[in-house]
Structures are given as structure tokens and as C-alpha cells.
Coordinates of C-alpha atoms in Angstrom, one line a residue:
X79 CA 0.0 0.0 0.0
X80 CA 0.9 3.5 -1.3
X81 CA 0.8 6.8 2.0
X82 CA 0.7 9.8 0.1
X83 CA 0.1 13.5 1.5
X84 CA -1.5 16.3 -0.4
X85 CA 0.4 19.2 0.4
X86 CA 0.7 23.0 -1.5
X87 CA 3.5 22.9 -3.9
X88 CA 4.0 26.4 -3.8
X89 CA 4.7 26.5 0.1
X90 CA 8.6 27.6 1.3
X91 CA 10.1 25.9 4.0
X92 CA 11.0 28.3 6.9
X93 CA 14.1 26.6 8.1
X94 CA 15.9 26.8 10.5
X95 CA 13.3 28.1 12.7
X96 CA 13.6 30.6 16.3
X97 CA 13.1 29.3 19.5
X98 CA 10.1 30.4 19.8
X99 CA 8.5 29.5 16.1
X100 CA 10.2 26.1 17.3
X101 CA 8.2 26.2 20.4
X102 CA 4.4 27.0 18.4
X103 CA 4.8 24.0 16.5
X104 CA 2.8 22.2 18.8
X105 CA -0.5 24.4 18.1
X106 CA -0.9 25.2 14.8
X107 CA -4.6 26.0 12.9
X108 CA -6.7 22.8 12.9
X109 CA -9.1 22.3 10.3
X110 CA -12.5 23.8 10.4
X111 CA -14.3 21.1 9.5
X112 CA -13.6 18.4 12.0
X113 CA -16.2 20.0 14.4
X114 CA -18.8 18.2 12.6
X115 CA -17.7 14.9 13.2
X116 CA -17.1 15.8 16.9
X117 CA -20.4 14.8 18.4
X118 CA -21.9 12.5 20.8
X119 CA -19.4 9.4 21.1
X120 CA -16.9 10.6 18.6
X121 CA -13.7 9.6 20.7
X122 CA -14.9 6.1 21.6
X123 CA -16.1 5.7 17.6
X124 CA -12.4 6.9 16.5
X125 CA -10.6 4.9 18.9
X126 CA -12.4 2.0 17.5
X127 CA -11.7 2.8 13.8
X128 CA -7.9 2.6 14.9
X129 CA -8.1 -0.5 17.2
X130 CA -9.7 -2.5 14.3
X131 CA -8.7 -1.5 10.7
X132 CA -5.7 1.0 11.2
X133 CA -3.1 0.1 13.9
X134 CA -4.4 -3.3 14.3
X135 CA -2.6 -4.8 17.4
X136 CA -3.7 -8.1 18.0
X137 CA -3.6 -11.5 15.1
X138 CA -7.3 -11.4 15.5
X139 CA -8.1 -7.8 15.0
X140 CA -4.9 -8.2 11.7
X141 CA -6.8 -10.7 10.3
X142 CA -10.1 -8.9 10.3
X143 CA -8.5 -5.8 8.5
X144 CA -7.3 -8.2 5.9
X145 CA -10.9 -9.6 5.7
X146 CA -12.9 -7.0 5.5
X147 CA -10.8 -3.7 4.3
X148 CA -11.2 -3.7 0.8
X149 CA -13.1 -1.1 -1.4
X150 CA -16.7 -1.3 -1.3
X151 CA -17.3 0.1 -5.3
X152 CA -14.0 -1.8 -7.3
X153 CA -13.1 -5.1 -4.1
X154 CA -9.5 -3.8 -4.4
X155 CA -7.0 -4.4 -1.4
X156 CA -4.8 -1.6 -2.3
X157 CA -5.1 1.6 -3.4
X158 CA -4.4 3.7 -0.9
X159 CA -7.7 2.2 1.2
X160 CA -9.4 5.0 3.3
X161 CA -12.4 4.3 5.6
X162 CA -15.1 6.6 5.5
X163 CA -15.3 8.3 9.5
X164 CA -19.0 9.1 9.6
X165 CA -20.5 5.7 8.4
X166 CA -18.7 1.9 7.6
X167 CA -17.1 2.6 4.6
X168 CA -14.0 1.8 2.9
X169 CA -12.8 3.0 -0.6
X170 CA -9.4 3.5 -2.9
X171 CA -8.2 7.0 -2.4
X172 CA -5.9 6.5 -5.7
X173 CA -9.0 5.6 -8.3
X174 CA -11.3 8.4 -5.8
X175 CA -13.8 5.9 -5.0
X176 CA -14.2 7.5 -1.3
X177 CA -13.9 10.7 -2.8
X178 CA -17.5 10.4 -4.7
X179 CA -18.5 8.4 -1.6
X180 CA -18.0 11.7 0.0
X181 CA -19.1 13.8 -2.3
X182 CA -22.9 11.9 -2.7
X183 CA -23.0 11.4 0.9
X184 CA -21.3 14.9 2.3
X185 CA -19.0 13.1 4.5
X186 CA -16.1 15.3 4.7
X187 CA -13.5 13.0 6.7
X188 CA -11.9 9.8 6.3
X189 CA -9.0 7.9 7.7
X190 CA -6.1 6.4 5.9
X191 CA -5.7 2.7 6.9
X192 CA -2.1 2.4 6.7
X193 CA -0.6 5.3 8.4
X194 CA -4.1 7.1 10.3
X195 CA -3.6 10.1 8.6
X196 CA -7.2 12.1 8.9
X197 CA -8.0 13.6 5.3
X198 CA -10.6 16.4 4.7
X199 CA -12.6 16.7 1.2
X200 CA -13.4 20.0 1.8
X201 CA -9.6 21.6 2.2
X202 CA -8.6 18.6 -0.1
X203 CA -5.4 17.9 2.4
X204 CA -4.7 15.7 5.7
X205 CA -5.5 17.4 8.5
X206 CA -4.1 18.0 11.8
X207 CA -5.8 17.8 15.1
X208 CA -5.0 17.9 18.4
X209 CA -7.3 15.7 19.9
X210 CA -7.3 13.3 17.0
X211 CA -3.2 13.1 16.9
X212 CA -3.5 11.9 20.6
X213 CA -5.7 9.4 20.4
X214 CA -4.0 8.0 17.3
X215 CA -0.7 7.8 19.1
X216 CA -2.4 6.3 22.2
X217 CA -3.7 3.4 20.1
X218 CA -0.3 2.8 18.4
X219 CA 1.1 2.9 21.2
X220 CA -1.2 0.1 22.9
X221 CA -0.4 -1.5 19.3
X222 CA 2.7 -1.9 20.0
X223 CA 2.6 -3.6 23.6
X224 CA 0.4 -5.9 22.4
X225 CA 3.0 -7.1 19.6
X226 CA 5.9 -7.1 21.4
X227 CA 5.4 -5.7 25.1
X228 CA 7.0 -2.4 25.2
X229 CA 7.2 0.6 22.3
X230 CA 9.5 0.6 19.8
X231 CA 10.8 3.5 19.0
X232 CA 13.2 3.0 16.0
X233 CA 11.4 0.6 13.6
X234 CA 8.1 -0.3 11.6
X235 CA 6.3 -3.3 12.9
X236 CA 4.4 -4.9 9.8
X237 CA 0.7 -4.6 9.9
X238 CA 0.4 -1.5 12.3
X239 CA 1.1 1.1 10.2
X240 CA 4.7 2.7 9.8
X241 CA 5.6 4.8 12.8
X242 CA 6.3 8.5 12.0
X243 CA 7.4 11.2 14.6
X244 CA 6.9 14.9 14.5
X245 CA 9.9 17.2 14.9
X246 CA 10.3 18.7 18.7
X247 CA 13.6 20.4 19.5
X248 CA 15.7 18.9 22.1
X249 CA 17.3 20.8 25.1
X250 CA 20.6 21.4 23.3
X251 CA 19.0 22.4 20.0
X252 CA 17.1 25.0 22.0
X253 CA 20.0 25.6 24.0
X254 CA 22.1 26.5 20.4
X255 CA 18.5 28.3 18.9
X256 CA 19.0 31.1 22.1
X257 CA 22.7 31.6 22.1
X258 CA 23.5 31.8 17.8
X259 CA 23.1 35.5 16.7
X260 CA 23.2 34.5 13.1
X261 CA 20.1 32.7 13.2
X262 CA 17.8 33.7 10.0
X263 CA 14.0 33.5 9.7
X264 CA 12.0 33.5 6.6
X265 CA 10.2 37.1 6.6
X266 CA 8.5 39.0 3.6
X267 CA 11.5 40.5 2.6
X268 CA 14.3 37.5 3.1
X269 CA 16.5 37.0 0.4
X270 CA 18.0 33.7 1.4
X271 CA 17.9 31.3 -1.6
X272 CA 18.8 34.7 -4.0
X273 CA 22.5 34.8 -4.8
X274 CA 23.7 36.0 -8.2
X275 CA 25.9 33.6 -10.6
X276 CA 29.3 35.2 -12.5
X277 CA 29.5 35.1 -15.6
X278 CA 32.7 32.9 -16.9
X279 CA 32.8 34.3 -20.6
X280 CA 29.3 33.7 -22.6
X281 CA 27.8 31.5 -19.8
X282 CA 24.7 33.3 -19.1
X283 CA 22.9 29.8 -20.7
X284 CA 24.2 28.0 -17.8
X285 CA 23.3 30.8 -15.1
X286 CA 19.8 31.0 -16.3
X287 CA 19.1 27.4 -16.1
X288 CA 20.6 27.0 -12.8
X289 CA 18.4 29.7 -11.6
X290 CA 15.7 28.4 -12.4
X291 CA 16.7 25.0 -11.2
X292 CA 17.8 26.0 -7.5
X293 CA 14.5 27.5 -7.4
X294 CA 12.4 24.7 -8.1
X295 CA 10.5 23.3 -5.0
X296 CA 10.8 19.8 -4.9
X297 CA 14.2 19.9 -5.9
X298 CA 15.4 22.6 -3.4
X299 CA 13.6 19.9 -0.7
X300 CA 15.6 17.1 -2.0
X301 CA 19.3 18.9 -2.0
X302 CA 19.0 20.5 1.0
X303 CA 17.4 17.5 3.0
X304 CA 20.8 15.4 1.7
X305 CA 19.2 12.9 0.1
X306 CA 22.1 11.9 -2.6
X307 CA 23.9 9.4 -1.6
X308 CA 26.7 9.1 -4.3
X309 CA 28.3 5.5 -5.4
X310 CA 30.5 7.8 -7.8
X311 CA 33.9 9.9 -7.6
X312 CA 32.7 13.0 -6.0
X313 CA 35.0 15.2 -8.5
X314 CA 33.2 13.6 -11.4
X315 CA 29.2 13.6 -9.9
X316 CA 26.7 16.1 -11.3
X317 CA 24.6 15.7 -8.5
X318 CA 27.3 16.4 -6.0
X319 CA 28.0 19.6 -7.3
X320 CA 24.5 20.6 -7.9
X321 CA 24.1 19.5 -3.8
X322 CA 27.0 21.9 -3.0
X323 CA 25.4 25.1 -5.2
X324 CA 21.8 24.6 -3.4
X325 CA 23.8 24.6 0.1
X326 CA 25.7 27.7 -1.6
X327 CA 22.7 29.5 -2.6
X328 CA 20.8 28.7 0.7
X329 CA 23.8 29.7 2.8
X330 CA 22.7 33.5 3.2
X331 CA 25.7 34.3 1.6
X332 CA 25.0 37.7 -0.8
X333 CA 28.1 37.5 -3.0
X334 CA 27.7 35.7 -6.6
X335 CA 28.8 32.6 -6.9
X336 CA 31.2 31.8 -9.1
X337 CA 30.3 28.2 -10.9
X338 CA 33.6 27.2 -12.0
X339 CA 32.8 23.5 -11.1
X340 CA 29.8 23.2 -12.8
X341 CA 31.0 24.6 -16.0
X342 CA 33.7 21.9 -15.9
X343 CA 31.7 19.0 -15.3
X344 CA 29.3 20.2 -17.5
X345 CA 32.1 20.4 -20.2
X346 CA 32.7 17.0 -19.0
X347 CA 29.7 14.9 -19.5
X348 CA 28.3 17.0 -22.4
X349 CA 30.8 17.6 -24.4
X350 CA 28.8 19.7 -27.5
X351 CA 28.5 22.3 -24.6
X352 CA 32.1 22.4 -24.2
X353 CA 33.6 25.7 -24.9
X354 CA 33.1 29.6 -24.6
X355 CA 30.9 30.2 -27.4
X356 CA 27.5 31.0 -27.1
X357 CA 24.8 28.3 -26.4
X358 CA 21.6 27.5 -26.3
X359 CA 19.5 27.6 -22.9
X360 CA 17.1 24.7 -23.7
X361 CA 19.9 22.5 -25.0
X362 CA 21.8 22.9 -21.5
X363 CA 18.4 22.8 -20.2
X364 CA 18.1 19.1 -21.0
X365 CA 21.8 18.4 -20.9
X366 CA 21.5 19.1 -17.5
X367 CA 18.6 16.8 -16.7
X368 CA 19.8 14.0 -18.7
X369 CA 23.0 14.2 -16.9
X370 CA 21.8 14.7 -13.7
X371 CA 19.4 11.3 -14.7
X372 CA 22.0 9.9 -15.2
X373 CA 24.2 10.0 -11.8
X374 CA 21.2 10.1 -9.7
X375 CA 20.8 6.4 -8.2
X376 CA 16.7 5.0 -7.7
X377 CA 15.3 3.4 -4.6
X378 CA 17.8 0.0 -5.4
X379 CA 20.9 1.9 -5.5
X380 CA 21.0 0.7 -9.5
X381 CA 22.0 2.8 -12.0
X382 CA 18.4 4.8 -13.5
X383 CA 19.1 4.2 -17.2
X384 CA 15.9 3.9 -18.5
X385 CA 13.7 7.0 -17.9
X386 CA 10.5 4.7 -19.0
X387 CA 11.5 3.1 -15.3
X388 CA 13.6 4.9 -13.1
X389 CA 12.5 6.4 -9.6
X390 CA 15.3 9.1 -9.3
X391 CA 14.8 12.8 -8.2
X392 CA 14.7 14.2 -11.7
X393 CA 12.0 11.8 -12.9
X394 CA 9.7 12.3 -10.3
X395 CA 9.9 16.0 -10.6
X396 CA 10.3 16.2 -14.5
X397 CA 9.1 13.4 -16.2
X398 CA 5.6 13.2 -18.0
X399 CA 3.8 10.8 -20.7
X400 CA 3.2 12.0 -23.9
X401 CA 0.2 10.1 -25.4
X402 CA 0.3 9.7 -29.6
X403 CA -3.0 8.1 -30.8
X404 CA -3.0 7.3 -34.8
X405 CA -5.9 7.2 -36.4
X406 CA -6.5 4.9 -39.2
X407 CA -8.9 6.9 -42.3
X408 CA -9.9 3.5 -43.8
X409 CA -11.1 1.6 -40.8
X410 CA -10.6 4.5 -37.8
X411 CA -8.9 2.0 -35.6
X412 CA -6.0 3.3 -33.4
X413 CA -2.8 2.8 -32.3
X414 CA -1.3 4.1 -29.3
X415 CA 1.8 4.9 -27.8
X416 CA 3.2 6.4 -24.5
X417 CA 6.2 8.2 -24.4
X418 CA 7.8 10.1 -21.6
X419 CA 9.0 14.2 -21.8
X420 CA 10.7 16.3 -19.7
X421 CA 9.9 19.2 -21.7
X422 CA 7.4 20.5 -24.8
X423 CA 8.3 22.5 -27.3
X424 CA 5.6 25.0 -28.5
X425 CA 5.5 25.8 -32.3
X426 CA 5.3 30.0 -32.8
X427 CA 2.9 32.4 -34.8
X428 CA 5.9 33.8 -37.8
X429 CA 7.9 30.6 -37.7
X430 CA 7.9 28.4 -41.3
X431 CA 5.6 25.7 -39.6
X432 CA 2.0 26.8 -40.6
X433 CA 0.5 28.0 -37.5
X434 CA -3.9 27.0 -37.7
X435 CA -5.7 29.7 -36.8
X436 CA -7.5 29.6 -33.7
X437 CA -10.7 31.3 -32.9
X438 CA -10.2 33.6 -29.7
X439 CA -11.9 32.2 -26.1
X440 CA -12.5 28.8 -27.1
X441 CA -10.6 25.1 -25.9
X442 CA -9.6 27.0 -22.0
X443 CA -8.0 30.1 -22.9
X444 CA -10.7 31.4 -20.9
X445 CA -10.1 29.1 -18.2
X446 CA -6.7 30.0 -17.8
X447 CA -6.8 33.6 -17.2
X448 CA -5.3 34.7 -21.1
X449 CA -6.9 37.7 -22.7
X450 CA -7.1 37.3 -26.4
X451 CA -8.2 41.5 -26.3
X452 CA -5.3 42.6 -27.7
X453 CA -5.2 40.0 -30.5
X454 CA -1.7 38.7 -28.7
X455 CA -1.4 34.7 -29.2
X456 CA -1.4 32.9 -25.8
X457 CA 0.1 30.1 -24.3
X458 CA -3.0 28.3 -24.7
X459 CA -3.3 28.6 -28.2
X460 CA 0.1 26.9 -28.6
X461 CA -0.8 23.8 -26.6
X462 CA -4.1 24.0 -28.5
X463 CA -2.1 23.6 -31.7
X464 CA 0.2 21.1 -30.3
X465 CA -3.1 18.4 -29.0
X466 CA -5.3 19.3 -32.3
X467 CA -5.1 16.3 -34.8
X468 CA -2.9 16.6 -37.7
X469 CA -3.1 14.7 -40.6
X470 CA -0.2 13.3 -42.5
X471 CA -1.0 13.1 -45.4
X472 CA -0.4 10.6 -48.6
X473 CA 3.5 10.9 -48.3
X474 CA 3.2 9.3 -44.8
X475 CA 1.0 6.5 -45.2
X476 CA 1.3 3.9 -42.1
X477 CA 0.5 0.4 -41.9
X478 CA -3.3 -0.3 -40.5
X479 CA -2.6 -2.8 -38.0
X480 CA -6.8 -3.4 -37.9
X481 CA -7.1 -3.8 -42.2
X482 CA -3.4 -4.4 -42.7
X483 CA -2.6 -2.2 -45.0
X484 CA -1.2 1.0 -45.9
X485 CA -3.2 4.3 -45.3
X486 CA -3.2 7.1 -44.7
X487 CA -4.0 8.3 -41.3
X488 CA -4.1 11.9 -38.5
X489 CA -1.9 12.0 -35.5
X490 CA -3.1 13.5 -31.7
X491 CA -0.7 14.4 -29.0
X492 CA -2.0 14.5 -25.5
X493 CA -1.2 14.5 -22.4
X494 CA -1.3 11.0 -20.3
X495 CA 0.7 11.8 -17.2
X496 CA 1.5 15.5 -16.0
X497 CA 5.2 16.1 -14.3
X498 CA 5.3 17.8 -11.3
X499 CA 7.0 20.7 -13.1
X500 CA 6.2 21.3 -16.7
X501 CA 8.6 23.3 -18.9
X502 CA 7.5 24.7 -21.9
X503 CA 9.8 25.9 -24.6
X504 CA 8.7 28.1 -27.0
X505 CA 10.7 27.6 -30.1
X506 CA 11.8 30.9 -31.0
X507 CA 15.1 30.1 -33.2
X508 CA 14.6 29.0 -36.4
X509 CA 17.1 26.8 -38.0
X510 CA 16.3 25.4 -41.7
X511 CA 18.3 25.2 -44.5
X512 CA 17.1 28.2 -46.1
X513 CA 17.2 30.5 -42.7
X514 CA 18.3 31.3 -39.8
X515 CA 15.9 33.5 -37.5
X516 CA 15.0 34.1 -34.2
X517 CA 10.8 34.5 -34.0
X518 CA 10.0 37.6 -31.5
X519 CA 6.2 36.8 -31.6
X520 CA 4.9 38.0 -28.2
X521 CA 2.9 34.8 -26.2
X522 CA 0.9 35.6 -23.6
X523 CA 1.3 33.3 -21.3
X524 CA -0.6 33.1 -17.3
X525 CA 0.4 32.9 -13.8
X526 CA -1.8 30.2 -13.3
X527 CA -2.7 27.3 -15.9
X528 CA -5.7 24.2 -16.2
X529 CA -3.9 21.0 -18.3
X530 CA -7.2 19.7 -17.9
X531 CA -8.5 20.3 -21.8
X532 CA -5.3 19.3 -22.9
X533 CA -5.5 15.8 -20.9
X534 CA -5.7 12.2 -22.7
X535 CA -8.8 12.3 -20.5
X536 CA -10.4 15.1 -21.9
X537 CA -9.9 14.1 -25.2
X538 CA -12.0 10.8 -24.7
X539 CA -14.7 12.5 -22.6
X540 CA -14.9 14.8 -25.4
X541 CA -15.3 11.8 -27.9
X542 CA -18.1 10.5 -25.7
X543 CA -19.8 13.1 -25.1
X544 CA -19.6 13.7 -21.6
X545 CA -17.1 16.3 -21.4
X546 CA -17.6 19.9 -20.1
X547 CA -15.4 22.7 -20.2
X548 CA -16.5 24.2 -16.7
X549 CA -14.3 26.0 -14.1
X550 CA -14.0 23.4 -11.3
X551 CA -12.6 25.3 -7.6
X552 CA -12.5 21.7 -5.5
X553 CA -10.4 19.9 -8.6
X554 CA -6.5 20.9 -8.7
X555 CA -5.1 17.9 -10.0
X556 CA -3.9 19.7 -13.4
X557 CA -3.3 22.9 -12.2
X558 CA 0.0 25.0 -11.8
X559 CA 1.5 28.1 -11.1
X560 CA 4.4 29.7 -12.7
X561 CA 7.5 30.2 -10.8
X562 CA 10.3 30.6 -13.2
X563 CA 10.8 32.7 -16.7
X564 CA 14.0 32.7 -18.9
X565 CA 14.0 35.0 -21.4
X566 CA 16.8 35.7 -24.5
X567 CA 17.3 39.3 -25.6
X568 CA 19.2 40.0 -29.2
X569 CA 19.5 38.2 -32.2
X570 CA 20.6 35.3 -32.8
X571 CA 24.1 35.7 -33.7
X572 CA 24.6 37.8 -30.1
X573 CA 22.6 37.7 -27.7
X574 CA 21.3 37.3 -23.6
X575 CA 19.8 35.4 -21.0
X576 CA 18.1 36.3 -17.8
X577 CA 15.8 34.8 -15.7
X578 CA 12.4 36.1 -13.5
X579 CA 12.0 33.4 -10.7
X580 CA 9.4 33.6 -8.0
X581 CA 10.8 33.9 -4.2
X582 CA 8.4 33.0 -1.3
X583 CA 4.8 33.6 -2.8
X584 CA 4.5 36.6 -4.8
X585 CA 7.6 38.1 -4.9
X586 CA 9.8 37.7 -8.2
X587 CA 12.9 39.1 -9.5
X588 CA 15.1 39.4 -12.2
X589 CA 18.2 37.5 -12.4
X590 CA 21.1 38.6 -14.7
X591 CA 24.0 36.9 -14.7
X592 CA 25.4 38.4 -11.0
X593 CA 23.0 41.0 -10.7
X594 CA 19.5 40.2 -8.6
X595 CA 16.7 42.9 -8.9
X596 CA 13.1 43.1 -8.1
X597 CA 10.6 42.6 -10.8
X598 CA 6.8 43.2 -11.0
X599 CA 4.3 40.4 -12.0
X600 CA 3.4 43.3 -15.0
X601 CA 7.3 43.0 -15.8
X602 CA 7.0 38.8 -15.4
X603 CA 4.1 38.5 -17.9
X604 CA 5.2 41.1 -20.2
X605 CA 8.5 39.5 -20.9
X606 CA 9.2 37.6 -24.3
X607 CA 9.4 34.2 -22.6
X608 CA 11.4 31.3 -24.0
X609 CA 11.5 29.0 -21.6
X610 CA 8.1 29.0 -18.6
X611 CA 8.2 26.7 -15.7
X612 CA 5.1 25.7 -14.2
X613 CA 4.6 23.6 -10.9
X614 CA 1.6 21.6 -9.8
X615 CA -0.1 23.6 -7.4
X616 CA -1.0 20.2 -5.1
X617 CA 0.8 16.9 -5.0
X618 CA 0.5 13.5 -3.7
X619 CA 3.4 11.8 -2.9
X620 CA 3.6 8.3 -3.3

């Protein structure tokens, strides 16, 4: 069985913390909606709930979990099994079965039956309580005597759930809290996490890139919780070095950095990058990644060569499915394929590749917050283009595998499986054998976007009929938020990179090359845009 948490991608981490922000840990805002559920016998019913199906001390009460927790709509064992807290009940969380049980019946809280964490369908997150937490340690606690006759602190006993512990200070760490003077907190106006990058002769590709990088969420989580653990030379790993720049750029230290290391090991394993003449952001972009794929290790310690399979840091955060369905003309069968991205690139309005013409408002530019007033092309309308069906035409005739023969056929990209953080790269040099151009159409592009219409999903709800393009507040699986912007000024023989990246919430500046300023949201959006960075507004972690 799968524990996830839903939690806000776009929150910061405000670490380390005061003494006294240490000390308020304890108390923080419950959820408004567990008042409901507490009425008449509500402790006595709870207590129950994790005597019987979540902690699960005893052989007898273990084997009657195993009996009788399984999904009441699909008879699944797995899939993230929640029990319904207001009636018997028990559902997949991962195919939502106890979400539209809670929907139809208004039950607002259920209980995961692996780890007891309390979820709430009406903040969409697991909840914290104070009441509930003790009573769920109580019963694990009493768990555990039953199994083995005194607590164990250090392990996971099978069939009880894995034991987790909240952080608490000890004496010394309070003790070193009070007496360091250099201790930082996060505050509207912090600038830890904003250092600037020299420039090394024409490496503003690189600095841009690693801007945007050291600012991405889930990545910033993973280098500065330590979590590499490298088999390799540490001279010659990637990920070492990209460990040591998030512990530079998180230091507090205001001096640029100078990324001498990088470069080199970037020279290194990509060796087309080699050199001091100008290159290409979104090439280093994915450079970068596939190096970094390459040196990160997965949950086996083997090698992660094959990115259709491979549980590294860079997959998880990066990798998507990109689903191409063919459609016969003769006998409209299909054939589908899967393939994974870690990046799409957007065809441009001026660019030799016929652009369609899209009527304004329609297929979520509306839903997404992009004003087609000024006649400017949006964001929207470029992944519009990219999922629209395209036929190829005589000279690319396929073989049918339904009527086994040649014919000719369209081709529809979608979108089977979103990343975490979805870069799109709007193709803005030209490179053909008759020119050489950079495109400086303006896109419009939002702070916040919907995937949803552009979703292998939609496109067969669409088919049957049943789909409805309507603005949905309690559903954010597709959504994202923009926290990163790199931008190329000049031609294409000579030209610039800078980056906008987004700092706590709201805040964004500019970065260019060693110098950090502040930058407006109106400065943000009115920008050129080459490459936008998008992160899913609310994750489950598996």
C-alpha cells in the first residue's frame, strides 16, 4: 500500500526556525471542518476505527483488516484504502472511489488505513488535530505492547502502520537556537535562496538554467534534505556539485557565486556544450537533466538508465507521458503509444511551420486567465495547436494494424501523465536550410494554468460526449502556477539570457547573470518568454 500527503507545492520551507516559532509547532490551525464529526461518542467511535482497521494490534483484529478492508465500489486491497469516518465505509483513495463516496453522501473526513492520517474533502489535504493526533498515538502505542510488550521507537512493525514522529527540538538544540546571533528567519523581505551567478565568458545559458533550477521546490527539498547518496567519484558527480550550489545558494551568503565546477563538469559529460561560445539555454536545459538522470541512483541503488522506469529525483519532478494516438482513415482503428518528456516545445505564430488559426476564447484560454483582447497569441493557443489532430498526409502512409494495410491516417498528441513541473519551450530560433531567424512573436502566457482540456482524458470524454469545459474550484489535480521565466534578448548571432524566478509567494525578481533585482508580476508576464516553468499547485506523494 501507497501513503501519500497532499500538500501545496508552492509553500517555502521556513528553516531553520527561532526558538520560539520552534516552540508554536505544537498548536498550529486545525481544520475547520472536523467540528462536525465531533459529536456525541466521537472519541470512543475513533478509537475503535484505529483499534480495528488502522493500527491493528492483536492476530485477531490483523486478520479482520485483511478480511474486511477492501473497497466497497471496485473489491480492491490496495489503493491507498481510506475508511469513510461518519458511516462503515471503505474506498481507494488513488482511483477516488471515497472521494465520490463523500461527495454523494457529504462526508467530509476519512482515515487512511495504513498510516491514520485524517483527510478532509473539503480543504482537499490531511488534517491536523490535536485531539485526534493523541488518540491515534495512544492506540499505536497500545499497538505496539500488544505485539511485542514495550514501544518501539526506532522501527516499523508490519501490519500497524509505519511509525512517524513529529519534529520537537531537544534541550541542546534550543539551548544552540538562544545563544546563535546569526540565526535567519524566513520574513517578507528575506533574500536567502537569492544569490547571483558570475559570468565565466558567454555563460549566461548556464546561469539562467541554474536559476531556475535552484529555485524549483521539490528539488530545493531534495538537495537541502541530503538525500544523494553518491556510489561515484565525488569530483566527477553532477549531482554532487548541484548539492553543493543549493547549500551555496541557501547559505545567506549575498556575494555571486562563481560556478567554476559546474561549467567543468558540464564540459565533461556534455561535451557539445564544451567551450566559450554561445549556447543555447534549452539544449543545456536538457543536458543538465539528462545528466543529472544519469548520476542520480533510484530506490535499489542501481544505475536509473531507463527513464520509462527509473524512480530518481529528476523523474519524479520532471518526467511526464506523452500520449500519440493514430488514427486509421480506412477503418478509424488506433494505435497508441506512450512516451515520456521532460519538456514540450511550442511551435510559434511567424515561424515556417503553418501556425492553424484559432478562434479567440475557445478550448480554455478562458479558463486559464489569457486575454485574447489585444489580439496577442497565448500560451493556450500553442498547446491548443500542439493536442489538435494533424493529418499526414499521402506521403506518410502507415500500416493499418486493424485492415493491414497502408493508409493514410491523423496523429493527436495529448497529455497521459503531467510532471510535477512542466517546462515549456517556445521555439523561438529558427534553424532550416534556407534560414536562420530568431521568431519575437509576443505569447501571452498566465500565472496560473488548467492541463485539464489538454489531458488524454479530456480528449476521450470529449469523444463520448460527456465532457464539459466548466471551471471546477475543488479539482486541482492539473493545475499550476508559474515560478520561473527565462528570457533571450538579441538576435541570434549575439545575444542574452536572464531569468524572473518567483521567491516565497508573490515576490519575483530578475536574475542577470550576478545582478538580482526586483521585478513586478506586469514585468513577469510582459516578458518575451522562451522557456516557462510551471509547478503543480497540489501533490500526492507516493
Amino acid at each position: 500500500m501507497l501513503a501519500t500527503a497532499r500538500v501545496s507545492a508552492t509553500a517555502t520551507r521556513t528553516c531553520p526556525v527561532s526558538q520560539n516559532a520552534a516552540l508554536d509547532l505544537n498548536s498550529p490551525a486545525g481544520c475547520p471542518h472536523v467540528n462536525g464529526f465531533k459529536v456525541d461518542n466521537w472519541k470512543q467511535n475513533l478509537r475503535v476505527i484505529y483499534q480495528c482497521f488502522v493500527w491493528s494490534g492483536s492476530a485477531e483484529t490483523r486478520k479482520r483488516k485483511a478480511k474486511s478492508c477492501i473497497c466497497h465500489m471496485c473489491g480492491a486491497h490496495l489503493n491507498r484504502l481510506h475508511s469513510c469516518l461518519y458511516c462503515v465505509f471503505f474506498a481507494c483513495f488513488a482511483k477516488k472511489h471515497i472521494h465520490e463516496h463523500a461527495k454523494s453522501k457529504r462526508h467530509n473526513l476519512a482515515i487512511d488505513l495504513l498510516y491514520g492520517g485524517i483527510y478532509c474533502f473539503m480543504c482537499q489535504d490531511y488534517i491536523y488535530d490535536k485531539e485526534m493526533e493523541q488518540i491515534a498515538k495512544e492506540e499505536q502505542r497500545k499497538a505496539w505492547k500488544m505485539l511485542h510488550g514495550f514501544v518501539c521507537l526506532c522501527k516499523c512493525v508490519p501490519g500497524i502502520g509505519e511509525k512517524y514522529s513529529t519534529w520537537e527540538p531537544t534541550k541542546r538544540e534550543l539551548e544552540l537556537l538562544r545563544h546563535n546571533p546569526k540565526r535567519r528567519r524566513i520574513t517578507s523581505n528575506c533574500t536567502i535562496g537569492l544569490r547571483g551567478l558570475i559570468n565565466l565568458g558567454n555563460t549566461c545559458f548556464m546561469n539562467c538554467i541554474v536559476q531556475a533550477l535552484t529555485h524549483t521546490p521539490l528539488l530545493r527539498d531534495f538537495f537541502l534534505s541530503d538525500r544523494h547518496k553518491c556510489e561515484m567519484q565525488s569530483n566527477s558527480c553532477l549531482v554532487c556539485e548541484m548539492s553543493q550550489l543549493f547549500q551555496e545558494f541557501y547559505s545567506g551568503h549575498r556575494s555571486p557565486h562563481i560556478p567554476f565546477r559546474l561549467l567543468h563538469l558540464v564540459w565533461t559529460h556534455a561535451r557539445h556544450l564544451a567551450g566559450y561560445e554561445q549556447q543555447d539555454a534549452h539544449e543545456f536545459l536538457i543536458a543538465a537533466l539528462d545528466v543529472l538522470h544519469r548520476h542520480c541512483k533510484d530506490d535499489n541503488g542501481k544505475k536509473a538508465n531507463n527513464p520509462n522506469h527509473c524512480n530518481c529525483i529528476i523523474d519524479q519532478i520532471f518526467t511526464g507521458g506523452l500520449q500519440s494516438d493514430v488514427t486509421c482513415q480506412a477503418c478509424h482503428g488506433v494505435s497508441t503509444t506512450i512516451d515520456p518528456f521532460w519538456d514540450i516545445s511550442l511551435d510559434l505564430p511567424g515561424s515556417s511551420t503553418p501556425f492553424w488559426p484559432l478562434s479567440p476564447g475557445g478550448d480554455g484560454s478562458a479558463l486559464n486567465g489569457e486575454s485574447h483582447t489585444t489580439g496577442a497569441t497565448t500560451l493556450t493557443d500553442c498547446l491548443r495547436r500542439f493536442t489538435r489532430p494533424e493529418h499526414l498526409g499521402s506521403s506518410a502512409k502507415i500500416k493499418c494494424s486493424g485492415c493491414h494495410s497502408y493508409q493514410e491516417s491523423t496523429k493527436q498528441l495529448t497529455m497521459k501523465k503531467l510532471p510535477i513541473v512542466a517546462c515549456f519551450h517556445l521555439k523561438r530560433f529558427e534553424h532550416s536550410a534556407k534560414l536562420r531567424r530568431k521568431i519575437t512573436t509576443y505569447v501571452s502566457f498566465p500565472l496560473e494554468l488548467d492541463m485539464t482540456p489538454f489531458m488524454a482524458s479530456s480528449k476521450e470524454s470529449r469523444m463520448n460526449g460527456q465532457y464539459q469545459q466548466t471551471v471546477d474550484p475543488f479539482n486541482n489535480d492539473n493545475k499550476y502556477s508559474l515560478f520561473a521565466v527565462v528570457n533571450h534578448q538579441g538576435t541570434l548571432e549575439s545575444g542574452h539570457y536572464t531569468t524572473f524566478i518567483r521567491q516565497h509567494k508573490d515576490q519575483w525578481f530578475k536574475c542577470d547573470d550576478a545582478i538580482i533585482t526586483k521585478a513586478s508580476i506586469k514585468d513577469v508576464l510582459d516578458s518575451e518568454g522562451y522557456l516557462l516553468f510551471y509547478h503543480k499547485q497540489f501533490l500526492e506523494y507516493e
